[in-house]
mmCIF file of C-alpha atoms and ligand atoms in Angstrom:
data_model
loop_
_atom_site.group_PDB
_atom_site.id
_atom_site.type_symbol
_atom_site.label_atom_id
_atom_site.label_comp_id
_atom_site.label_asym_id
_atom_site.label_seq_id
_atom_site.Cartn_x
_atom_site.Cartn_y
_atom_site.Cartn_z
ATOM 1 C CA MET A 783 162.587 26.416 84.490
ATOM 2 C CA TYR A 784 162.755 22.787 85.616
ATOM 3 C CA ARG A 785 160.471 20.011 86.814
ATOM 4 C CA SER A 786 160.736 17.628 89.786
ATOM 5 C CA ARG A 787 160.908 13.867 89.595
ATOM 6 C CA VAL A 788 160.695 11.348 92.417
ATOM 7 C CA ALA A 789 164.306 10.142 92.460
ATOM 8 C CA GLY A 790 164.020 7.785 95.426
ATOM 9 C CA THR A 791 161.650 6.625 98.136
ATOM 10 C CA GLY A 792 161.978 4.857 101.478
ATOM 11 C CA SER A 793 160.019 4.105 104.594
ATOM 12 C CA TYR A 794 160.288 2.743 108.096
ATOM 13 C CA LEU A 795 157.726 1.048 110.318
ATOM 14 C CA PRO A 796 158.876 0.367 113.874
ATOM 15 C CA PRO A 797 158.656 -3.362 114.711
ATOM 16 C CA GLY A 798 156.412 -2.923 117.781
ATOM 17 C CA VAL A 799 152.756 -3.681 116.977
ATOM 18 C CA LEU A 800 149.480 -2.852 118.765
ATOM 19 C CA THR A 801 146.671 -5.133 117.594
ATOM 20 C CA ASN A 802 142.920 -4.793 117.985
ATOM 21 C CA ALA A 803 143.112 -7.667 120.474
ATOM 22 C CA ASP A 804 145.581 -5.594 122.551
ATOM 23 C CA LEU A 805 143.167 -2.641 122.493
ATOM 24 C CA GLU A 806 140.283 -4.870 123.642
ATOM 25 C CA LYS A 807 142.214 -5.254 126.907
ATOM 26 C CA MET A 808 142.656 -1.464 127.289
ATOM 27 C CA VAL A 809 139.252 0.088 126.400
ATOM 28 C CA GLU A 810 135.695 -1.061 125.759
ATOM 29 C CA THR A 811 136.046 -1.996 122.099
ATOM 30 C CA ASN A 812 136.312 -5.079 119.933
ATOM 31 C CA ASP A 813 138.084 -6.260 116.805
ATOM 32 C CA GLN A 814 134.853 -6.515 114.804
ATOM 33 C CA TRP A 815 133.820 -2.892 115.529
ATOM 34 C CA ILE A 816 137.286 -1.537 114.676
ATOM 35 C CA VAL A 817 137.600 -3.539 111.436
ATOM 36 C CA GLU A 818 134.048 -2.745 110.264
ATOM 37 C CA ARG A 819 134.218 0.978 111.107
ATOM 38 C CA THR A 820 137.830 1.703 110.136
ATOM 39 C CA GLY A 821 139.494 -1.269 108.373
ATOM 40 C CA ILE A 822 142.371 -1.091 110.869
ATOM 41 C CA LYS A 823 143.793 -4.369 112.182
ATOM 42 C CA ARG A 824 147.078 -3.242 113.730
ATOM 43 C CA ARG A 825 149.331 -0.220 114.100
ATOM 44 C CA HIS A 826 153.072 0.014 114.539
ATOM 45 C CA MET A 827 154.487 1.649 117.665
ATOM 46 C CA ALA A 828 157.851 3.325 118.153
ATOM 47 C CA SER A 829 159.826 1.922 121.080
ATOM 48 C CA SER A 830 160.430 4.118 124.138
ATOM 49 C CA ASP A 831 163.887 5.129 122.866
ATOM 50 C CA GLN A 832 162.643 6.125 119.367
ATOM 51 C CA ALA A 833 161.590 9.697 118.569
ATOM 52 C CA CYS A 834 160.288 11.163 115.310
ATOM 53 C CA SER A 835 163.818 11.914 114.025
ATOM 54 C CA ASP A 836 164.890 8.277 114.556
ATOM 55 C CA LEU A 837 162.071 6.978 112.355
ATOM 56 C CA SER A 838 162.775 9.778 109.846
ATOM 57 C CA LEU A 839 166.466 8.885 109.699
ATOM 58 C CA ILE A 840 165.867 5.276 108.637
ATOM 59 C CA ALA A 841 163.243 6.262 106.038
ATOM 60 C CA ALA A 842 165.542 9.013 104.699
ATOM 61 C CA GLU A 843 168.543 6.678 104.446
ATOM 62 C CA ASN A 844 166.404 4.180 102.519
ATOM 63 C CA ALA A 845 165.234 6.931 100.146
ATOM 64 C CA LEU A 846 168.802 8.177 99.561
ATOM 65 C CA LYS A 847 169.926 4.622 98.766
ATOM 66 C CA ASP A 848 167.016 4.182 96.348
ATOM 67 C CA ALA A 849 167.937 7.459 94.617
ATOM 68 C CA GLY A 850 171.636 6.550 94.425
ATOM 69 C CA LEU A 851 172.485 9.718 96.360
ATOM 70 C CA THR A 852 174.203 10.525 99.644
ATOM 71 C CA ALA A 853 173.188 12.996 102.350
ATOM 72 C CA GLN A 854 175.912 15.310 100.977
ATOM 73 C CA ASP A 855 173.907 15.692 97.761
ATOM 74 C CA LEU A 856 170.860 17.137 99.540
ATOM 75 C CA ASP A 857 170.035 20.834 99.191
ATOM 76 C CA ALA A 858 167.094 20.986 101.621
ATOM 77 C CA ILE A 859 165.216 18.886 104.176
ATOM 78 C CA ILE A 860 161.519 19.217 104.966
ATOM 79 C CA VAL A 861 160.072 17.093 107.764
ATOM 80 C CA CYS A 862 156.283 17.012 107.745
ATOM 81 C CA THR A 863 155.072 16.126 111.221
ATOM 82 C CA VAL A 864 152.843 17.085 114.135
ATOM 83 C CA SER A 865 154.692 14.797 116.552
ATOM 84 C CA GLY A 866 158.260 16.058 116.235
ATOM 85 C CA ASP A 867 161.026 15.342 118.749
ATOM 86 C CA GLN A 868 160.271 18.564 120.665
ATOM 87 C CA VAL A 869 158.805 22.062 120.065
ATOM 88 C CA MET A 870 162.247 23.372 119.119
ATOM 89 C CA PRO A 871 164.655 22.881 117.520
ATOM 90 C CA SER A 872 162.840 21.370 114.571
ATOM 91 C CA THR A 873 162.984 17.648 113.837
ATOM 92 C CA ALA A 874 164.348 18.579 110.401
ATOM 93 C CA CYS A 875 167.425 20.167 112.046
ATOM 94 C CA VAL A 876 167.904 17.073 114.218
ATOM 95 C CA LEU A 877 167.615 14.914 111.089
ATOM 96 C CA GLN A 878 170.048 17.074 109.132
ATOM 97 C CA HIS A 879 172.682 16.447 111.827
ATOM 98 C CA LYS A 880 171.911 12.714 112.146
ATOM 99 C CA LEU A 881 172.154 12.254 108.370
ATOM 100 C CA GLY A 882 175.464 14.154 108.212
ATOM 101 C CA ALA A 883 174.049 16.493 105.580
ATOM 102 C CA ARG A 884 175.661 19.834 104.728
ATOM 103 C CA ASN A 885 174.448 23.074 106.391
ATOM 104 C CA ILE A 886 171.391 23.106 104.176
ATOM 105 C CA MET A 887 167.936 24.555 104.820
ATOM 106 C CA ALA A 888 165.935 22.289 107.144
ATOM 107 C CA PHE A 889 162.503 22.962 108.585
ATOM 108 C CA ASP A 890 159.395 21.227 109.906
ATOM 109 C CA LEU A 891 156.087 21.609 108.144
ATOM 110 C CA SER A 892 152.886 21.380 110.195
ATOM 111 C CA ALA A 893 149.841 20.419 108.136
ATOM 112 C CA ALA A 894 148.852 17.282 110.083
ATOM 113 C CA CYS A 895 147.726 14.406 107.842
ATOM 114 C CA SER A 896 148.077 16.593 104.715
ATOM 115 C CA GLY A 897 151.701 17.284 105.648
ATOM 116 C CA PHE A 898 153.373 15.069 103.055
ATOM 117 C CA VAL A 899 151.372 16.489 100.130
ATOM 118 C CA TYR A 900 152.095 20.013 101.428
ATOM 119 C CA GLY A 901 155.809 19.123 101.775
ATOM 120 C CA LEU A 902 156.082 17.682 98.270
ATOM 121 C CA SER A 903 154.426 20.780 96.857
ATOM 122 C CA VAL A 904 156.841 23.115 98.679
ATOM 123 C CA ALA A 905 159.842 21.041 97.529
ATOM 124 C CA ASP A 906 158.489 21.056 93.971
ATOM 125 C CA GLN A 907 158.402 24.883 93.946
ATOM 126 C CA PHE A 908 162.056 25.122 95.068
ATOM 127 C CA ILE A 909 163.074 22.693 92.320
ATOM 128 C CA ARG A 910 160.936 24.168 89.523
ATOM 129 C CA THR A 911 162.403 27.624 90.126
ATOM 130 C CA GLY A 912 165.966 26.288 89.957
ATOM 131 C CA VAL A 913 166.848 27.063 93.583
ATOM 132 C CA TYR A 914 167.569 23.457 94.627
ATOM 133 C CA LYS A 915 168.470 20.176 92.885
ATOM 134 C CA HIS A 916 167.704 17.526 95.501
ATOM 135 C CA VAL A 917 165.147 17.979 98.297
ATOM 136 C CA LEU A 918 164.382 15.390 100.970
ATOM 137 C CA VAL A 919 160.743 15.340 102.063
ATOM 138 C CA VAL A 920 159.903 13.210 105.087
ATOM 139 C CA GLY A 921 156.479 12.422 106.553
ATOM 140 C CA ALA A 922 157.016 11.003 110.035
ATOM 141 C CA GLU A 923 154.913 10.613 113.160
ATOM 142 C CA VAL A 924 155.113 9.112 116.625
ATOM 143 C CA LEU A 925 151.474 9.890 117.266
ATOM 144 C CA HIS A 926 150.911 7.217 119.882
ATOM 145 C CA ARG A 927 152.589 9.507 122.448
ATOM 146 C CA PHE A 928 149.760 12.035 121.948
ATOM 147 C CA VAL A 929 146.895 9.558 122.205
ATOM 148 C CA ASN A 930 144.862 8.882 125.330
ATOM 149 C CA TYR A 931 144.605 5.095 125.674
ATOM 150 C CA GLN A 932 141.449 5.558 127.735
ATOM 151 C CA ASP A 933 139.623 7.293 124.853
ATOM 152 C CA ARG A 934 138.271 4.530 122.618
ATOM 153 C CA GLU A 935 137.249 6.964 119.860
ATOM 154 C CA THR A 936 140.835 8.014 119.152
ATOM 155 C CA CYS A 937 143.168 5.344 120.558
ATOM 156 C CA ILE A 938 142.093 2.722 118.016
ATOM 157 C CA LEU A 939 143.049 4.934 115.079
ATOM 158 C CA PHE A 940 146.633 6.124 115.271
ATOM 159 C CA GLY A 941 150.034 4.541 114.654
ATOM 160 C CA ASP A 942 153.688 5.485 114.117
ATOM 161 C CA GLY A 943 155.891 5.360 111.022
ATOM 162 C CA ALA A 944 157.907 7.339 108.520
ATOM 163 C CA GLY A 945 158.191 7.713 104.769
ATOM 164 C CA ALA A 946 160.699 9.740 102.753
ATOM 165 C CA TRP A 947 161.016 10.831 99.145
ATOM 166 C CA ILE A 948 163.839 12.596 97.341
ATOM 167 C CA LEU A 949 162.596 15.041 94.721
ATOM 168 C CA SER A 950 165.258 15.858 92.130
ATOM 169 C CA ARG A 951 165.586 18.390 89.349
ATOM 170 C CA THR A 952 164.830 17.207 85.843
ATOM 171 C CA SER A 953 164.165 18.858 82.493
ATOM 172 C CA THR A 954 160.768 20.003 81.232
ATOM 173 C CA GLU A 955 161.056 17.231 78.601
ATOM 174 C CA ASP A 956 160.890 14.491 81.258
ATOM 175 C CA LYS A 957 157.465 12.827 81.434
ATOM 176 C CA ASN A 958 157.965 11.263 84.881
ATOM 177 C CA VAL A 959 157.412 14.433 86.894
ATOM 178 C CA ILE A 960 155.149 16.072 89.439
ATOM 179 C CA MET A 961 152.420 17.469 87.243
ATOM 180 C CA SER A 962 150.453 19.582 89.710
ATOM 181 C CA SER A 963 149.610 20.118 93.339
ATOM 182 C CA HIS A 964 146.654 21.817 94.998
ATOM 183 C CA LEU A 965 146.596 22.726 98.681
ATOM 184 C CA HIS A 966 143.810 24.053 100.898
ATOM 185 C CA ALA A 967 143.020 24.948 104.502
ATOM 186 C CA ASP A 968 139.815 25.773 106.341
ATOM 187 C CA GLY A 969 140.819 27.134 109.747
ATOM 188 C CA GLY A 970 137.178 27.706 110.668
ATOM 189 C CA LEU A 971 136.850 23.945 111.201
ATOM 190 C CA GLY A 972 140.028 23.710 113.276
ATOM 191 C CA ASP A 973 138.271 22.612 116.451
ATOM 192 C CA LEU A 974 137.201 19.290 114.904
ATOM 193 C CA PHE A 975 140.622 17.788 115.570
ATOM 194 C CA VAL A 976 143.026 19.347 118.077
ATOM 195 C CA LEU A 977 145.929 18.695 120.383
ATOM 196 C CA PRO A 978 145.105 21.557 122.757
ATOM 197 C CA ALA A 979 148.026 21.881 125.192
ATOM 198 C CA GLY A 980 151.757 22.467 124.969
ATOM 199 C CA GLY A 981 151.635 25.614 122.827
ATOM 200 C CA SER A 982 151.579 29.306 123.820
ATOM 201 C CA LYS A 983 147.797 29.262 124.303
ATOM 202 C CA ILE A 984 147.711 26.471 126.894
ATOM 203 C CA PRO A 985 151.251 25.854 128.168
ATOM 204 C CA PHE A 986 151.890 22.702 130.178
ATOM 205 C CA SER A 987 150.759 22.749 133.795
ATOM 206 C CA ALA A 988 149.463 20.305 136.385
ATOM 207 C CA GLU A 989 145.945 21.287 135.267
ATOM 208 C CA VAL A 990 146.698 20.301 131.665
ATOM 209 C CA LEU A 991 147.753 16.840 132.770
ATOM 210 C CA GLU A 992 144.679 16.517 134.960
ATOM 211 C CA ASN A 993 142.382 17.436 132.029
ATOM 212 C CA LYS A 994 144.413 15.289 129.609
ATOM 213 C CA GLY A 995 145.063 18.317 127.383
ATOM 214 C CA GLN A 996 148.277 16.708 126.144
ATOM 215 C CA TYR A 997 146.258 14.265 124.033
ATOM 216 C CA VAL A 998 144.428 14.612 120.711
ATOM 217 C CA ARG A 999 140.688 15.357 120.722
ATOM 218 C CA MET A 1000 138.523 14.622 117.739
ATOM 219 C CA LYS A 1001 134.964 14.953 116.508
ATOM 220 C CA GLY A 1002 135.149 11.799 114.410
ATOM 221 C CA ARG A 1003 131.843 11.914 112.573
ATOM 222 C CA GLU A 1004 132.299 15.518 111.363
ATOM 223 C CA ILE A 1005 135.910 14.807 110.390
ATOM 224 C CA PHE A 1006 134.697 11.820 108.388
ATOM 225 C CA LYS A 1007 132.224 13.902 106.329
ATOM 226 C CA ASN A 1008 134.749 16.653 105.661
ATOM 227 C CA ALA A 1009 137.421 14.131 104.710
ATOM 228 C CA VAL A 1010 135.273 12.615 101.970
ATOM 229 C CA ARG A 1011 134.126 16.028 100.697
ATOM 230 C CA THR A 1012 137.536 17.721 100.610
ATOM 231 C CA MET A 1013 139.577 14.793 99.259
ATOM 232 C CA SER A 1014 137.011 14.222 96.477
ATOM 233 C CA HIS A 1015 137.161 17.948 95.638
ATOM 234 C CA CYS A 1016 140.993 17.919 95.620
ATOM 235 C CA CYS A 1017 141.092 14.871 93.297
ATOM 236 C CA GLN A 1018 138.745 16.593 90.858
ATOM 237 C CA GLU A 1019 140.851 19.739 91.014
ATOM 238 C CA ALA A 1020 143.985 17.738 90.094
ATOM 239 C CA LEU A 1021 142.274 16.045 87.145
ATOM 240 C CA ASP A 1022 140.727 19.288 85.853
ATOM 241 C CA ALA A 1023 144.048 21.150 86.039
ATOM 242 C CA ASN A 1024 145.662 18.469 83.852
ATOM 243 C CA GLU A 1025 142.657 17.946 81.580
ATOM 244 C CA MET A 1026 142.596 14.301 82.610
ATOM 245 C CA THR A 1027 139.917 11.856 83.667
ATOM 246 C CA ALA A 1028 139.959 9.321 86.502
ATOM 247 C CA ASP A 1029 140.445 6.408 84.079
ATOM 248 C CA GLN A 1030 143.848 7.862 83.080
ATOM 249 C CA VAL A 1031 145.068 7.463 86.665
ATOM 250 C CA ASP A 1032 146.854 4.189 87.472
ATOM 251 C CA TRP A 1033 146.815 4.513 91.269
ATOM 252 C CA LEU A 1034 144.918 6.600 93.751
ATOM 253 C CA ILE A 1035 146.870 6.836 97.008
ATOM 254 C CA PRO A 1036 144.733 8.651 99.566
ATOM 255 C CA HIS A 1037 145.557 9.505 103.167
ATOM 256 C CA GLN A 1038 145.025 6.321 105.176
ATOM 257 C CA ALA A 1039 142.633 7.342 107.957
ATOM 258 C CA ASN A 1040 139.709 4.996 107.585
ATOM 259 C CA ASN A 1041 138.872 2.428 104.923
ATOM 260 C CA ARG A 1042 135.292 3.712 104.697
ATOM 261 C CA ILE A 1043 136.573 7.221 103.867
ATOM 262 C CA ILE A 1044 138.786 5.719 101.138
ATOM 263 C CA GLU A 1045 135.895 3.671 99.734
ATOM 264 C CA ALA A 1046 133.622 6.724 99.694
ATOM 265 C CA ILE A 1047 136.133 8.734 97.632
ATOM 266 C CA ALA A 1048 136.598 5.830 95.193
ATOM 267 C CA GLU A 1049 132.830 5.482 94.867
ATOM 268 C CA TYR A 1050 132.444 9.193 94.143
ATOM 269 C CA TYR A 1051 134.898 8.839 91.255
ATOM 270 C CA GLU A 1052 133.654 5.466 90.131
ATOM 271 C CA PHE A 1053 137.305 4.638 90.605
ATOM 272 C CA PRO A 1054 137.955 0.862 90.532
ATOM 273 C CA LYS A 1055 138.755 -0.479 93.983
ATOM 274 C CA GLU A 1056 141.739 -2.471 92.714
ATOM 275 C CA LYS A 1057 143.431 0.792 91.638
ATOM 276 C CA VAL A 1058 143.270 2.294 95.131
ATOM 277 C CA VAL A 1059 146.183 1.647 97.464
ATOM 278 C CA VAL A 1060 145.042 0.764 100.988
ATOM 279 C CA SER A 1061 147.443 0.138 103.859
ATOM 280 C CA VAL A 1062 145.323 1.318 106.777
ATOM 281 C CA HIS A 1063 144.757 -2.276 107.955
ATOM 282 C CA GLU A 1064 148.502 -2.598 108.646
ATOM 283 C CA THR A 1065 149.446 0.907 109.823
ATOM 284 C CA GLY A 1066 146.346 2.648 111.201
ATOM 285 C CA ASN A 1067 146.345 6.401 110.685
ATOM 286 C CA THR A 1068 149.982 7.572 110.629
ATOM 287 C CA SER A 1069 149.100 11.159 109.666
ATOM 288 C CA ALA A 1070 151.860 12.729 107.536
ATOM 289 C CA ALA A 1071 153.547 9.338 107.107
ATOM 290 C CA SER A 1072 150.501 7.590 105.705
ATOM 291 C CA ILE A 1073 150.841 8.391 101.995
ATOM 292 C CA PRO A 1074 154.561 7.562 101.647
ATOM 293 C CA LEU A 1075 154.019 4.377 103.696
ATOM 294 C CA ALA A 1076 151.131 3.300 101.447
ATOM 295 C CA PHE A 1077 153.147 4.196 98.337
ATOM 296 C CA GLN A 1078 156.131 2.153 99.547
ATOM 297 C CA MET A 1079 153.961 -0.870 100.298
ATOM 298 C CA ALA A 1080 152.564 -0.804 96.739
ATOM 299 C CA LYS A 1081 155.993 -0.177 95.220
ATOM 300 C CA ASP A 1082 157.641 -2.993 97.181
ATOM 301 C CA ASP A 1083 154.966 -5.535 96.243
ATOM 302 C CA GLY A 1084 155.304 -4.578 92.556
ATOM 303 C CA ARG A 1085 151.998 -2.775 92.005
ATOM 304 C CA VAL A 1086 153.446 0.720 91.583
ATOM 305 C CA LYS A 1087 155.867 1.023 88.664
ATOM 306 C CA ARG A 1088 157.837 3.772 86.933
ATOM 307 C CA GLY A 1089 155.848 5.691 84.323
ATOM 308 C CA GLN A 1090 152.481 5.219 86.045
ATOM 309 C CA VAL A 1091 150.159 8.111 86.793
ATOM 310 C CA ILE A 1092 149.596 8.454 90.524
ATOM 311 C CA LEU A 1093 147.131 10.694 92.316
ATOM 312 C CA LEU A 1094 147.798 11.512 95.962
ATOM 313 C CA THR A 1095 145.171 13.148 98.126
ATOM 314 C CA ALA A 1096 145.180 14.024 101.806
ATOM 315 C CA PHE A 1097 143.120 15.564 104.521
ATOM 316 C CA GLY A 1098 143.889 16.447 108.130
ATOM 317 C CA ALA A 1099 143.644 18.708 111.150
ATOM 318 C CA GLY A 1100 143.519 22.382 110.327
ATOM 319 C CA LEU A 1101 141.469 21.485 108.452
ATOM 320 C CA THR A 1102 144.017 21.017 105.693
ATOM 321 C CA SER A 1103 143.626 19.145 102.425
ATOM 322 C CA GLY A 1104 145.376 18.713 99.106
ATOM 323 C CA SER A 1105 146.175 16.619 96.069
ATOM 324 C CA LEU A 1106 149.214 15.960 93.920
ATOM 325 C CA LEU A 1107 149.235 14.358 90.476
ATOM 326 C CA MET A 1108 152.439 12.868 89.133
ATOM 327 C CA ARG A 1109 153.886 10.381 86.721
ATOM 328 C CA TYR A 1110 156.256 8.220 88.774
HETATM 329 O O1 UT7 B 818 143.269 11.968 109.674
HETATM 330 C C1 UT7 B 818 142.185 12.670 110.227
HETATM 331 C C2 UT7 B 818 141.947 12.129 111.628
HETATM 332 N N1 UT7 B 818 140.709 11.599 111.940
HETATM 333 C C3 UT7 B 818 139.956 10.744 111.206
HETATM 334 O O2 UT7 B 818 140.240 10.421 110.101
HETATM 335 C C4 UT7 B 818 138.703 10.197 111.837
HETATM 336 C C5 UT7 B 818 137.538 10.167 110.900
HETATM 337 N N2 UT7 B 818 136.408 9.543 111.536
HETATM 338 C C6 UT7 B 818 136.293 8.187 111.675
HETATM 339 O O3 UT7 B 818 137.145 7.462 111.206
HETATM 340 C C7 UT7 B 818 135.044 7.649 112.315
HETATM 341 O O4 UT7 B 818 134.146 8.702 112.586
HETATM 342 C C8 UT7 B 818 135.355 6.883 113.645
HETATM 343 C C9 UT7 B 818 136.073 5.585 113.318
HETATM 344 C C10 UT7 B 818 136.219 7.719 114.572
HETATM 345 C C11 UT7 B 818 134.064 6.528 114.355
HETATM 346 O O5 UT7 B 818 133.216 5.782 113.483
HETATM 347 P P1 UT7 B 818 131.689 6.195 113.289
HETATM 348 O O6 UT7 B 818 131.092 5.193 112.407
HETATM 349 O O7 UT7 B 818 131.663 7.625 112.864
HETATM 350 O O8 UT7 B 818 131.139 6.006 114.744
HETATM 351 P P2 UT7 B 818 130.368 7.047 115.653
HETATM 352 O O9 UT7 B 818 131.306 8.090 116.161
HETATM 353 O O10 UT7 B 818 129.144 7.481 114.923
HETATM 354 O O11 UT7 B 818 129.978 6.102 116.865
HETATM 355 C C12 UT7 B 818 129.053 5.018 116.726
HETATM 356 C C13 UT7 B 818 129.001 4.272 118.037
HETATM 357 C C14 UT7 B 818 128.855 5.184 119.246
HETATM 358 O O12 UT7 B 818 127.987 4.549 120.152
HETATM 359 P P3 UT7 B 818 126.439 5.008 120.266
HETATM 360 O O13 UT7 B 818 126.482 6.458 120.633
HETATM 361 O O14 UT7 B 818 125.860 4.775 118.896
HETATM 362 O O15 UT7 B 818 125.920 4.109 121.320
HETATM 363 C C15 UT7 B 818 130.243 5.225 119.819
HETATM 364 O O16 UT7 B 818 130.256 5.486 121.205
HETATM 365 O O17 UT7 B 818 130.228 3.542 118.241
HETATM 366 C C16 UT7 B 818 130.747 3.841 119.538
HETATM 367 N N3 UT7 B 818 132.203 3.748 119.500
HETATM 368 C C17 UT7 B 818 132.869 2.601 119.667
HETATM 369 N N4 UT7 B 818 132.462 1.325 119.909
HETATM 370 C C18 UT7 B 818 133.403 0.372 120.017
HETATM 371 C C19 UT7 B 818 133.100 4.746 119.276
HETATM 372 N N5 UT7 B 818 134.341 4.254 119.307
HETATM 373 C C20 UT7 B 818 134.238 2.926 119.556
HETATM 374 C C21 UT7 B 818 135.172 1.878 119.691
HETATM 375 N N6 UT7 B 818 134.704 0.632 119.918
HETATM 376 N N7 UT7 B 818 136.508 2.082 119.592
#
């Protein structure tokens, strides 16, 4: 049996930016409300010629470089997204071709904002059991194409971006490994956050466009409560499984949906604010990309270092949730 280590990481934020001031011109909202209620100041937007695989490609190339590997070394590709290039083929297959990887396994994983934690956990299983040596996990979204810019409750929240990690095989002696992951879903609460049309239940039609069924719909307040409850539960689960306490964790990197959600989790744990990575002000909610983007920001500015204990936790449509504890 083996363990997985994070061999390399990378990210990509498209240069286009949508600020709160821009949104003030589009819907009845204002910078003060958005900052106070969410912490978001701006979000990055893919350009019209960029799809999910294009953002994924740049993040993946950066991660490969960081790991000192090439695409030829990869044994599997998992792209975690709910805003892939198209329904089929998968964005992972598109990425495999764009990267010039071998004919390796490639698939998309749909767990919304929990996608990256789900993806890391799946990759970890393939590595632990000795099946694969190097797995690329990407969290990438171009969510702005699924947002109604007349709906002020959702359009202020979401942004685009991509993050990628390479998980590589290491020995059970290595300390810098993924220690545990815990994943959950509660399908009974699925209607709190949906993108209703475009699947087999409600295929595209003129009626769909008229009813704006191609855009996300969200019950924000209920989502908020569930986010705090489930992410707090998942953090506790990670600590209990490793017989650790919150003070042994160097960084908490939660899904970046809303600064008040992040603060509520930190408060629950009595977790010092300065040990929580927050990037939501810069990126908005980038769903599956949010955790690797936040991680990269903290790594690039020197906060996150090798050997530190890092707790990831996520929550999203489904409702899905999860946590992953690792030593980086
Ligand atoms: O990754 C998972 C995806 N989703 C989320 O993470 C969302 C989680 N939920 C949230 O982040 C928050 O619930 C929101 C930011 C969406 C909303 O914040 P809130 O504090 O829960 O506001 P609320 O829904 O309780 O609305 C308060 C008021 C309402 O007006 P009334 O009914 O009190 O007169 C809203 O109509 O704020 C109004 N409002 C806005 N005002 C200005 C809602 N959106 C806006 C807006 N600008 N953009």
